[in-house]
């Protein structure tokens, strides 16, 4: 909960400094094809541009979390009602904080979406091993305090989690507090490339996913990953995950 309550995600900077990043997006747009082929930017550049092309903030912010653009989702889906219900749910949540700045709206969406989902996963994982999980940072008092602070006191262009860092500086060496943020992502590039294009296409060939998504478009995503130097690792991973979820629940 530290990232959601103390503004620790890099995407919060895009929201808070939206005008600056919008200007930057216009400057680098001519280099978009090259950036998509660069390992450093390949997995994030689509989300970055999708954010500025969305019609509403709720949809725009969801683009920063997902790997498929709004247009890709609409193209892949055979039935659009689920996506429409999702967008309506996001807008209904944002109605509760419509008078707050964009940064607080993003925090609100994460608290009621991303964070609550992580709580459920963590609870199931810990109970599976007979452990009782504690999340000391996610308290109502901390939430209320940070949500009522000026956005500039939560993060700056160069630093996130300002309030938490200021507290930790008193007790922990600065080099540990300010070290580079690291996620918990598995080595998906290696996993997807090891499975290989032929095997992945075989999985989708007779997959029950065809009842919901257009298989030719999935094949295009796979083909571009293996043959056109386009990194679609996370997209393929999510599609495979969806395939097996439908397979074992149908």
mmCIF file of N, CA, C and O in Angstrom, residues 56 58-59 62-63 69-91 212-213:
data_model
loop_
_atom_site.group_PDB
_atom_site.id
_atom_site.type_symbol
_atom_site.label_atom_id
_atom_site.label_comp_id
_atom_site.label_asym_id
_atom_site.label_seq_id
_atom_site.Cartn_x
_atom_site.Cartn_y
_atom_site.Cartn_z
ATOM 1 N N UNK A 56 -11.324 10.278 -22.034
ATOM 2 C CA UNK A 56 -11.650 10.620 -20.648
ATOM 3 C C UNK A 56 -10.483 10.234 -19.755
ATOM 4 O O UNK A 56 -9.673 9.364 -20.107
ATOM 5 N N UNK A 58 -10.525 8.629 -16.880
ATOM 6 C CA UNK A 58 -10.642 7.264 -16.387
ATOM 7 C C UNK A 58 -10.075 6.258 -17.360
ATOM 8 O O UNK A 58 -9.300 5.360 -16.981
ATOM 9 N N UNK A 59 -10.439 6.391 -18.622
ATOM 10 C CA UNK A 59 -9.917 5.490 -19.662
ATOM 11 C C UNK A 59 -8.423 5.728 -19.848
ATOM 12 O O UNK A 59 -7.638 4.783 -19.980
ATOM 13 N N UNK A 62 -6.388 4.141 -17.063
ATOM 14 C CA UNK A 62 -6.375 2.682 -17.174
ATOM 15 C C UNK A 62 -5.366 2.221 -18.223
ATOM 16 O O UNK A 62 -4.842 1.107 -18.144
ATOM 17 N N UNK A 63 -5.083 3.085 -19.217
ATOM 18 C CA UNK A 63 -4.096 2.748 -20.248
ATOM 19 C C UNK A 63 -2.688 2.659 -19.667
ATOM 20 O O UNK A 63 -1.837 1.938 -20.181
ATOM 21 N N UNK A 69 -3.894 -1.124 -25.699
ATOM 22 C CA UNK A 69 -4.498 0.195 -25.853
ATOM 23 C C UNK A 69 -6.008 0.064 -25.951
ATOM 24 O O UNK A 69 -6.549 -1.028 -26.172
ATOM 25 N N UNK A 70 -6.689 1.184 -25.796
ATOM 26 C CA UNK A 70 -8.150 1.216 -25.887
ATOM 27 C C UNK A 70 -8.606 0.688 -27.249
ATOM 28 O O UNK A 70 -9.565 -0.097 -27.342
ATOM 29 N N UNK A 71 -7.922 1.092 -28.304
ATOM 30 C CA UNK A 71 -8.278 0.650 -29.656
ATOM 31 C C UNK A 71 -8.025 -0.844 -29.841
ATOM 32 O O UNK A 71 -8.815 -1.544 -30.490
ATOM 33 N N UNK A 72 -6.917 -1.345 -29.278
ATOM 34 C CA UNK A 72 -6.618 -2.772 -29.399
ATOM 35 C C UNK A 72 -7.683 -3.618 -28.713
ATOM 36 O O UNK A 72 -8.108 -4.653 -29.240
ATOM 37 N N UNK A 73 -8.118 -3.173 -27.540
ATOM 38 C CA UNK A 73 -9.138 -3.920 -26.796
ATOM 39 C C UNK A 73 -10.436 -3.977 -27.588
ATOM 40 O O UNK A 73 -11.057 -5.032 -27.726
ATOM 41 N N UNK A 74 -10.847 -2.835 -28.117
ATOM 42 C CA UNK A 74 -12.083 -2.791 -28.900
ATOM 43 C C UNK A 74 -11.987 -3.621 -30.179
ATOM 44 O O UNK A 74 -12.973 -4.172 -30.657
ATOM 45 N N UNK A 75 -10.787 -3.699 -30.748
ATOM 46 C CA UNK A 75 -10.594 -4.487 -31.962
ATOM 47 C C UNK A 75 -10.577 -5.984 -31.654
ATOM 48 O O UNK A 75 -11.122 -6.796 -32.405
ATOM 49 N N UNK A 76 -9.964 -6.350 -30.535
ATOM 50 C CA UNK A 76 -9.866 -7.753 -30.159
ATOM 51 C C UNK A 76 -11.202 -8.344 -29.703
ATOM 52 O O UNK A 76 -11.531 -9.487 -30.028
ATOM 53 N N UNK A 77 -11.979 -7.562 -28.968
ATOM 54 C CA UNK A 77 -13.219 -8.078 -28.390
ATOM 55 C C UNK A 77 -14.302 -8.314 -29.432
ATOM 56 O O UNK A 77 -14.570 -7.456 -30.266
ATOM 57 N N UNK A 78 -14.948 -9.462 -29.336
ATOM 58 C CA UNK A 78 -16.103 -9.723 -30.187
ATOM 59 C C UNK A 78 -17.351 -9.040 -29.629
ATOM 60 O O UNK A 78 -18.223 -8.605 -30.375
ATOM 61 N N UNK A 79 -17.429 -8.981 -28.312
ATOM 62 C CA UNK A 79 -18.546 -8.323 -27.642
ATOM 63 C C UNK A 79 -18.000 -7.157 -26.827
ATOM 64 O O UNK A 79 -17.166 -7.348 -25.948
ATOM 65 N N UNK A 80 -18.485 -5.959 -27.101
ATOM 66 C CA UNK A 80 -17.927 -4.754 -26.481
ATOM 67 C C UNK A 80 -18.595 -4.374 -25.155
ATOM 68 O O UNK A 80 -18.168 -3.449 -24.497
ATOM 69 N N UNK A 81 -19.653 -5.092 -24.750
ATOM 70 C CA UNK A 81 -20.415 -4.669 -23.573
ATOM 71 C C UNK A 81 -19.582 -4.724 -22.292
ATOM 72 O O UNK A 81 -19.749 -3.896 -21.403
ATOM 73 N N UNK A 82 -18.684 -5.720 -22.195
ATOM 74 C CA UNK A 82 -17.847 -5.832 -20.996
ATOM 75 C C UNK A 82 -16.930 -4.632 -20.838
ATOM 76 O O UNK A 82 -16.787 -4.085 -19.735
ATOM 77 N N UNK A 83 -16.327 -4.205 -21.943
ATOM 78 C CA UNK A 83 -15.446 -3.036 -21.910
ATOM 79 C C UNK A 83 -16.229 -1.779 -21.562
ATOM 80 O O UNK A 83 -15.753 -0.912 -20.826
ATOM 81 N N UNK A 84 -17.442 -1.694 -22.059
ATOM 82 C CA UNK A 84 -18.290 -0.537 -21.769
ATOM 83 C C UNK A 84 -18.666 -0.489 -20.293
ATOM 84 O O UNK A 84 -18.657 0.580 -19.677
ATOM 85 N N UNK A 85 -18.963 -1.657 -19.722
ATOM 86 C CA UNK A 85 -19.298 -1.714 -18.288
ATOM 87 C C UNK A 85 -18.095 -1.324 -17.440
ATOM 88 O O UNK A 85 -18.233 -0.666 -16.404
ATOM 89 N N UNK A 86 -16.904 -1.736 -17.879
ATOM 90 C CA UNK A 86 -15.684 -1.374 -17.160
ATOM 91 C C UNK A 86 -15.494 0.141 -17.152
ATOM 92 O O UNK A 86 -15.195 0.745 -16.112
ATOM 93 N N UNK A 87 -15.663 0.761 -18.301
ATOM 94 C CA UNK A 87 -15.512 2.215 -18.395
ATOM 95 C C UNK A 87 -16.551 2.939 -17.537
ATOM 96 O O UNK A 87 -16.249 3.949 -16.898
ATOM 97 N N UNK A 88 -17.757 2.421 -17.501
ATOM 98 C CA UNK A 88 -18.809 3.017 -16.667
ATOM 99 C C UNK A 88 -18.460 2.891 -15.189
ATOM 100 O O UNK A 88 -18.702 3.816 -14.405
ATOM 101 N N UNK A 89 -17.883 1.752 -14.814
ATOM 102 C CA UNK A 89 -17.470 1.547 -13.419
ATOM 103 C C UNK A 89 -16.397 2.552 -13.018
ATOM 104 O O UNK A 89 -16.443 3.130 -11.920
ATOM 105 N N UNK A 90 -15.427 2.776 -13.904
ATOM 106 C CA UNK A 90 -14.362 3.736 -13.643
ATOM 107 C C UNK A 90 -14.935 5.143 -13.473
ATOM 108 O O UNK A 90 -14.574 5.878 -12.543
ATOM 109 N N UNK A 91 -15.842 5.522 -14.362
ATOM 110 C CA UNK A 91 -16.434 6.860 -14.301
ATOM 111 C C UNK A 91 -17.270 7.037 -13.038
ATOM 112 O O UNK A 91 -17.303 8.123 -12.458
ATOM 113 N N UNK A 212 -14.459 -15.208 -27.510
ATOM 114 C CA UNK A 212 -14.470 -13.853 -26.971
ATOM 115 C C UNK A 212 -13.585 -12.877 -27.750
ATOM 116 O O UNK A 212 -13.878 -11.691 -27.826
ATOM 117 N N UNK A 213 -12.490 -13.403 -28.312
ATOM 118 C CA UNK A 213 -11.532 -12.558 -29.014
ATOM 119 C C UNK A 213 -11.321 -13.044 -30.444
ATOM 120 O O UNK A 213 -11.530 -14.219 -30.749
#
